[in-house]
Coordinates of C-alpha atoms in Angstrom, one line a residue:
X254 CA 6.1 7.4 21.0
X255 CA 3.5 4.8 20.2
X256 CA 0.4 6.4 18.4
X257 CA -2.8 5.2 20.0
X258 CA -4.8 3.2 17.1
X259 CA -7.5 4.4 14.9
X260 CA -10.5 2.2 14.9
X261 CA -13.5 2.9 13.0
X262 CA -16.7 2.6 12.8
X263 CA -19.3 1.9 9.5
X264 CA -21.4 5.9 8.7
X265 CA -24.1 6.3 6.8
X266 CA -23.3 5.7 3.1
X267 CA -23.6 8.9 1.3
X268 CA -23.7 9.9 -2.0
X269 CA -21.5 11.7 -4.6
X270 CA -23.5 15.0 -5.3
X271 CA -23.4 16.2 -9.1
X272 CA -20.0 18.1 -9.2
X273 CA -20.0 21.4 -10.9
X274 CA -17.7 21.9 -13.8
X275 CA -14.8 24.4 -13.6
X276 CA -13.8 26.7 -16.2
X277 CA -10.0 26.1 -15.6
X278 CA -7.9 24.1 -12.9
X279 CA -8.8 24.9 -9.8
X280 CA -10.4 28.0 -10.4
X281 CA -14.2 28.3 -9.4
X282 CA -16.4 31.5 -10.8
X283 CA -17.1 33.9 -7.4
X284 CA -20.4 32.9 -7.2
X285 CA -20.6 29.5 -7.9
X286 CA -20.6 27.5 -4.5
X287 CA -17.8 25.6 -3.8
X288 CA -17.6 22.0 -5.5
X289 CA -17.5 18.9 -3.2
X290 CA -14.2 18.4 -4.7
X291 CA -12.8 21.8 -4.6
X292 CA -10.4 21.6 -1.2
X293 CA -8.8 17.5 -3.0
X294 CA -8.5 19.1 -6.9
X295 CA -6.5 22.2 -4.7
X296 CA -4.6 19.8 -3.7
X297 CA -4.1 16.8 -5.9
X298 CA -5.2 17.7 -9.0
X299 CA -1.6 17.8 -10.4
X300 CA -1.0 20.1 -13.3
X301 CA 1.7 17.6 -15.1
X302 CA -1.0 14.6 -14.6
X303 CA -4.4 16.4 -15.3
X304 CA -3.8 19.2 -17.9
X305 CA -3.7 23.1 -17.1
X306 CA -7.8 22.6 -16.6
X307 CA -8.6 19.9 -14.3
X308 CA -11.7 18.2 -15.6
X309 CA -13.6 16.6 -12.4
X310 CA -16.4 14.7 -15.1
X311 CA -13.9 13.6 -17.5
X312 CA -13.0 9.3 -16.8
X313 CA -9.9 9.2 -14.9
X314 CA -7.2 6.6 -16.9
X315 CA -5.7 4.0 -15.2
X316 CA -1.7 5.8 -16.0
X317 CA -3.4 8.9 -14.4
X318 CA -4.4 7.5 -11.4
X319 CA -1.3 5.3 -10.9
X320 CA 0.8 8.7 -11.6
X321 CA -0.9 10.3 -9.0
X322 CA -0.7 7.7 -5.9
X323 CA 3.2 7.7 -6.9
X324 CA 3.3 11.9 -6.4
X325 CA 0.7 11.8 -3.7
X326 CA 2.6 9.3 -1.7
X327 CA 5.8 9.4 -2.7
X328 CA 6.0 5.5 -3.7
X329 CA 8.4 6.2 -6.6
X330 CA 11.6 9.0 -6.7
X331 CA 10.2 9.4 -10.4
X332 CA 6.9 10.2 -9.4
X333 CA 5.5 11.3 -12.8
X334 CA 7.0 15.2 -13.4
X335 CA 7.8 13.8 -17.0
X336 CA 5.1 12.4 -19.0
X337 CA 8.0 9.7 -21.4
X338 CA 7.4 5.8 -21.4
X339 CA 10.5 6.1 -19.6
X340 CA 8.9 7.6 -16.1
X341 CA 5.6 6.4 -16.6
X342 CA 7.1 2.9 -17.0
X343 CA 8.9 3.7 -13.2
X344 CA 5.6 4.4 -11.9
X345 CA 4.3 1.2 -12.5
X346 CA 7.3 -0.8 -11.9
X347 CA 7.3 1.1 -8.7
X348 CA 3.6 0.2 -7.5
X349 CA 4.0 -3.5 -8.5
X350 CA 7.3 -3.6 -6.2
X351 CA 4.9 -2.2 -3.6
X352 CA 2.2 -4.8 -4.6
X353 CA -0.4 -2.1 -5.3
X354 CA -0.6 -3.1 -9.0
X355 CA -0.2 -7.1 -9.6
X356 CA 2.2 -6.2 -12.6
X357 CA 2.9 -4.0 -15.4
X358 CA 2.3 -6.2 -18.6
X359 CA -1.1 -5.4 -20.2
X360 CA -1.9 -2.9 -17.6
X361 CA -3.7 -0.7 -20.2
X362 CA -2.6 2.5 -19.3
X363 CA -4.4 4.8 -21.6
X364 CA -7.9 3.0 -20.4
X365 CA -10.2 4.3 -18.1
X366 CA -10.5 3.5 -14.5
X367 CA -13.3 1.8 -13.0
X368 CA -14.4 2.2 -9.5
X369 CA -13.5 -1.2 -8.3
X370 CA -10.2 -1.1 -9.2
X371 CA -9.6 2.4 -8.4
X372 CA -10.8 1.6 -4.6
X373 CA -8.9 -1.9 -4.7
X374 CA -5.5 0.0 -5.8
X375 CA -6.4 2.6 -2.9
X376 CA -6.4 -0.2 -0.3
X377 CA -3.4 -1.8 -1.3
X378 CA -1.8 1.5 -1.0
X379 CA -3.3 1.7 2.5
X380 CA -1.5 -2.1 2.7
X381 CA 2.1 -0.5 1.9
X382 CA 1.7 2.6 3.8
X383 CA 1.0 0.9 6.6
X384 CA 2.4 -2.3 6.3
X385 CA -0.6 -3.5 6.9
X386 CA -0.4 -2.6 11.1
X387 CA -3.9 -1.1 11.0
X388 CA -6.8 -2.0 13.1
X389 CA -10.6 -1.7 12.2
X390 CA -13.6 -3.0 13.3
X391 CA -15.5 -5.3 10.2
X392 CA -19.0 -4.4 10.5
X393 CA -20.3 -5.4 7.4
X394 CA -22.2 -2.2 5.7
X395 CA -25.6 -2.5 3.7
X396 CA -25.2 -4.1 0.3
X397 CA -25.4 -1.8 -2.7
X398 CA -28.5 -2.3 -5.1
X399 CA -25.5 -3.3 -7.3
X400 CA -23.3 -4.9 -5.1
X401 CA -23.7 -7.8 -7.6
X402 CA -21.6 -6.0 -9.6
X403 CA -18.6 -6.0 -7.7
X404 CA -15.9 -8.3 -9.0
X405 CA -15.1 -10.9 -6.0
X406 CA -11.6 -10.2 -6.1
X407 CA -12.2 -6.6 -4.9
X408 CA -15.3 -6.9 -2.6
X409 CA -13.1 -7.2 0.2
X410 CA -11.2 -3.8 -0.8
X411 CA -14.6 -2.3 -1.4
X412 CA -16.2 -3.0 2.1
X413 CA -12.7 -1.6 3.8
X414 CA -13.0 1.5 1.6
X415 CA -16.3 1.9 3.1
X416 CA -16.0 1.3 6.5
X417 CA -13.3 3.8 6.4
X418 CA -15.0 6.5 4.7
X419 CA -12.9 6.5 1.7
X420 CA -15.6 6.1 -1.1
X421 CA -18.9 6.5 -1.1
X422 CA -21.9 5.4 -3.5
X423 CA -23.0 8.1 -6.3
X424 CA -26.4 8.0 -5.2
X425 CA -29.7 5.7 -5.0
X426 CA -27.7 3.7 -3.6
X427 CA -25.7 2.8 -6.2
X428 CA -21.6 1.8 -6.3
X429 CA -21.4 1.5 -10.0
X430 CA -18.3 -0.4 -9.6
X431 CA -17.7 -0.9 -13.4
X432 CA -18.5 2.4 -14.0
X433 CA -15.3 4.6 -15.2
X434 CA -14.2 6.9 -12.2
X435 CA -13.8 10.3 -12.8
X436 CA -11.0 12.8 -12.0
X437 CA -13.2 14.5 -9.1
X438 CA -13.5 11.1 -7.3
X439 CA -9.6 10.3 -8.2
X440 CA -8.4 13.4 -6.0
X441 CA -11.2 12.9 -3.5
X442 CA -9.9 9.6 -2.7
X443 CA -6.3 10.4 -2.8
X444 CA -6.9 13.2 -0.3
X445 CA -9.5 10.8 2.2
X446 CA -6.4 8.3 2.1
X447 CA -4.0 11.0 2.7
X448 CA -5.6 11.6 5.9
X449 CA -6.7 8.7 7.1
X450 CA -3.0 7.3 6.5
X451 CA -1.8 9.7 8.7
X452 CA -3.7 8.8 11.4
X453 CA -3.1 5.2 10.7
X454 CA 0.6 5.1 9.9
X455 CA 3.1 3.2 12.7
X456 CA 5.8 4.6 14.5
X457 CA 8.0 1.8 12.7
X458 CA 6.5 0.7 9.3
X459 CA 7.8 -3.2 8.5
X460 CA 7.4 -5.0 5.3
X461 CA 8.5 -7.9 4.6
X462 CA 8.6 -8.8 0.7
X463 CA 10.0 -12.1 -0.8
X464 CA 10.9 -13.2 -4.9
X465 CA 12.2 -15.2 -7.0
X466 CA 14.6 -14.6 -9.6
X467 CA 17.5 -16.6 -11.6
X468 CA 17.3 -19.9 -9.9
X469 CA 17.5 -17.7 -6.3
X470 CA 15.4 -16.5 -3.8
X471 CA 15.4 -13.5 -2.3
X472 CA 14.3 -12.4 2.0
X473 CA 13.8 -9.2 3.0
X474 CA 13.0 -7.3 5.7
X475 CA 12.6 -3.3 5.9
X476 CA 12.0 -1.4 8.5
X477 CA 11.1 2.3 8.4
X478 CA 10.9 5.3 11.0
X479 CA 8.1 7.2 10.6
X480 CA 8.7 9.6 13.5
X481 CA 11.4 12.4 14.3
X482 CA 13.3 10.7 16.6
X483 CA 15.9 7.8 16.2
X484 CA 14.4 4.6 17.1
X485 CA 16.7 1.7 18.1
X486 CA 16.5 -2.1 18.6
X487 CA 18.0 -4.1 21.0
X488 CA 19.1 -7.6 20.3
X489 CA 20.5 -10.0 22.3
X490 CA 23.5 -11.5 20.1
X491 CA 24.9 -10.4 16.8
X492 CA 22.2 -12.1 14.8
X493 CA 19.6 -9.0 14.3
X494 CA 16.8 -11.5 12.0
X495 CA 15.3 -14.2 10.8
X496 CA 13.9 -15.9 7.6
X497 CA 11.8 -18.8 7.4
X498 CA 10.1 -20.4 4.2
X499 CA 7.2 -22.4 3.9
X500 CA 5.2 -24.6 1.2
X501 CA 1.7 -24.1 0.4
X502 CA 0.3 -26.5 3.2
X503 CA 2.8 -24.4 6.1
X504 CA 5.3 -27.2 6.2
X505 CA 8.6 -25.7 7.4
X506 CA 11.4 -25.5 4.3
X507 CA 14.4 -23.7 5.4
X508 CA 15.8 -21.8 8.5
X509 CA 18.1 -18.7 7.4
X510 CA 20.1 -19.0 10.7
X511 CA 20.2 -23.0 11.1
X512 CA 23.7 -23.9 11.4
X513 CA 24.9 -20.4 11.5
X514 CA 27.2 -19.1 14.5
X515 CA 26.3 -15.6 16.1
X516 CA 28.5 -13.8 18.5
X517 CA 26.8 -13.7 21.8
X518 CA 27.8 -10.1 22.3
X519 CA 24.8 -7.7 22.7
X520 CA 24.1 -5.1 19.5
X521 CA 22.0 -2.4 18.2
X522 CA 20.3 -1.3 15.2
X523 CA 19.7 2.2 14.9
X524 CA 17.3 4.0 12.6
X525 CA 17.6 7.4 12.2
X526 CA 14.3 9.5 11.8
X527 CA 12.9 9.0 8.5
X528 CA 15.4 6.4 7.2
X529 CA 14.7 2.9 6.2
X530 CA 17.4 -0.2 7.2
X531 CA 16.9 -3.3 5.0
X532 CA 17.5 -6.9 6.1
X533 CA 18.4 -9.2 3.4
X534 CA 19.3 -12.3 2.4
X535 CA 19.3 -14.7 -1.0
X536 CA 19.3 -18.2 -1.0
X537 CA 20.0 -20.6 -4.5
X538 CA 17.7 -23.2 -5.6
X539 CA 20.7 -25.7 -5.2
X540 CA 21.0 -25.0 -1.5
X541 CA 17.4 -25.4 -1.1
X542 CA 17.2 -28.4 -2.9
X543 CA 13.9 -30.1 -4.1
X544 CA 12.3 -27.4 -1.8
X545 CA 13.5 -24.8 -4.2
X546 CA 10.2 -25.4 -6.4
X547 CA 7.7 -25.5 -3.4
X548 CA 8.5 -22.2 -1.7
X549 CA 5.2 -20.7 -1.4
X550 CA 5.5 -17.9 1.6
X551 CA 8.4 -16.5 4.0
X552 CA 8.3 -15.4 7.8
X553 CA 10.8 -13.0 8.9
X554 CA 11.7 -12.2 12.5
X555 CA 13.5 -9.2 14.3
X556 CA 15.5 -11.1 16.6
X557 CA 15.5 -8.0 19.5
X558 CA 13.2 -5.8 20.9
X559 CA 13.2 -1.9 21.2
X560 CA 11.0 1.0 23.3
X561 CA 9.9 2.6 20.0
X562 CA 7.8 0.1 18.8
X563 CA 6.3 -3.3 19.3
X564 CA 8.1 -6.2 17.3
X565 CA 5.4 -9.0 16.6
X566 CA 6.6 -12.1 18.2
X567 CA 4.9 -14.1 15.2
X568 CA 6.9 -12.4 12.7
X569 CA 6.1 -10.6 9.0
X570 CA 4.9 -13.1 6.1
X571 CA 5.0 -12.4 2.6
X572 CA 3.9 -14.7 -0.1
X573 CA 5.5 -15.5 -3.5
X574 CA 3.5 -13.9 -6.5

């Protein structure tokens, strides 16, 4: 069942060519030859986010772009089909839960998109597609004559993007990563993700996510099936997972299952193809004590193992934000 990993290797940079402006969405005169971003716009270039005439020069904004890797990739149910505050404020709340966005306040959604952050957002999709499971090989590709340029904060996002063929410069080589991205590159790098995803995507998909809220804490662990048969996990007891938090210099705060009793009776977890089971627990800042304040990152554990896919032994971290 097990997909064999994709590993790649750094290409050639190349560059953006000059796209050639349509006359309405989609629509290219007979003989005109076919844009560079023809096959993506076909595809992507979603009616209710870019108009009835898909512009491929016009600056992307940053709400367009955020609506589109919600209907792309189905992050949100209310992936965009209305254009009210109501969904678009969805979408966003949807992307930061995924940790694509750092957070809706000031996101500035009517401003245009620059390259940077339009390839760092992309990447951090890759992150929640995948869960991160993916494998590549990190040879570092030529600098830019701008690379300067590139905020620090998404060089490493930038480099990825490249390595895997996602982006490319626009020429002399050139990233222009402040530039504003346009809606030709938008669907272009939708579509390259779209298909590198699905190469990349594992059998079973975990994430493990933990927050803080109203004096509590909250540990998850979910676990989709990404293939069309059920996938099951075996585990040894009655006690299907683990939590562990941390501070900031890895010192061990609290064990979920530490003083906890478990019937030693052998059980399943079953997911059906498609579905997602959550594992979930909360725990109060007055059962954690002083520690409550110096909670800095989680490990979670599947406590089994299964035939559909390998459980790490070192378990699934996630940080606080």
């Amino acid at each position: 069942m097990r997909k064999r990993t994709a590993f790649f290797i750094l290409a050639l940079v190349l560059a953006f060519s000059a796209a050639v402006p349509a006359s309405a969405a989609l629509i290219m005169p007979a003989s005109s030859p076919v844009a560079w971003y023809a096959d993506a716009a076909e595809k992507f270039g979603y009616q209710d986010i870019f108009g009835d005439v898909f512009e491929p020069q016009r600056p992307v904004t940053r709400m367009q772009f955020a609506r589109l890797l919600t209907k792309a990739f189905d992050i949100s149910p209310e992936n965009g089909n209305s254009a009210s505050r109501r969904a678009d404020a969805d979408v966003l709340m949807s992307l930061a839960a995924a940790g694509i966005i750092p957070g809706v306040d000031g996101f500035n959604p009517d401003g245009a998109l620059d390259r940077a952050t339009m390839v760092h957002w992309v990447i951090k999709t890759l992150d929640y597609l995948t869960g991160g499971q993916y494998a590549m090989i990190m040879i570092m590709p030529e600098p830019f004559a701008d690379d300067a340029l590139i905020p620090d904060a998404y060089r490493g996002s930038v480099v990825k993007a490249v390595i895997l063929k996602l982006v490319n410069g626009r020429g002399n080589n050139i990233f222009a990563p402040l530039d504003s991205a346009t809606c030709a590159e938008a669907v272009v790098i939708v579509a390259r993700l779209k298909d590198l995803a699905a190469t990349l995507i594992p059998d079973v998909t975990v994430r493990a996510n933990l927050t803080k809220q109203d004096d509590t804490i909250t540990m998850s662990l979910a676990l989709k099936n990404n293939t069309g048969e059920p996938v099951v996990i075996h585990h040894p007891s009655a006690q299907r997972y683990d939590f562990k938090l941390f501070d900031e210099g890895g010192k061990l705060l609290y064990i979920w299952s530490l003083g906890r009793m478990f019937s030693l009776v052998l059980s399943t977890t079953e997911i059906a193809p498609g579905q997602t089971v959550l594992f979930t627990e909360t725990v109060s800042a007055e059962e954690l004590g002083e520690a409550y304040g110096n909670v800095a990152y989680m490990i979670a554990y599947i406590t089994g193992t299964s035939e559909g896919f390998a459980i790490e032994e070192d378990g699934y971290s996630a940080y606080l934000g």
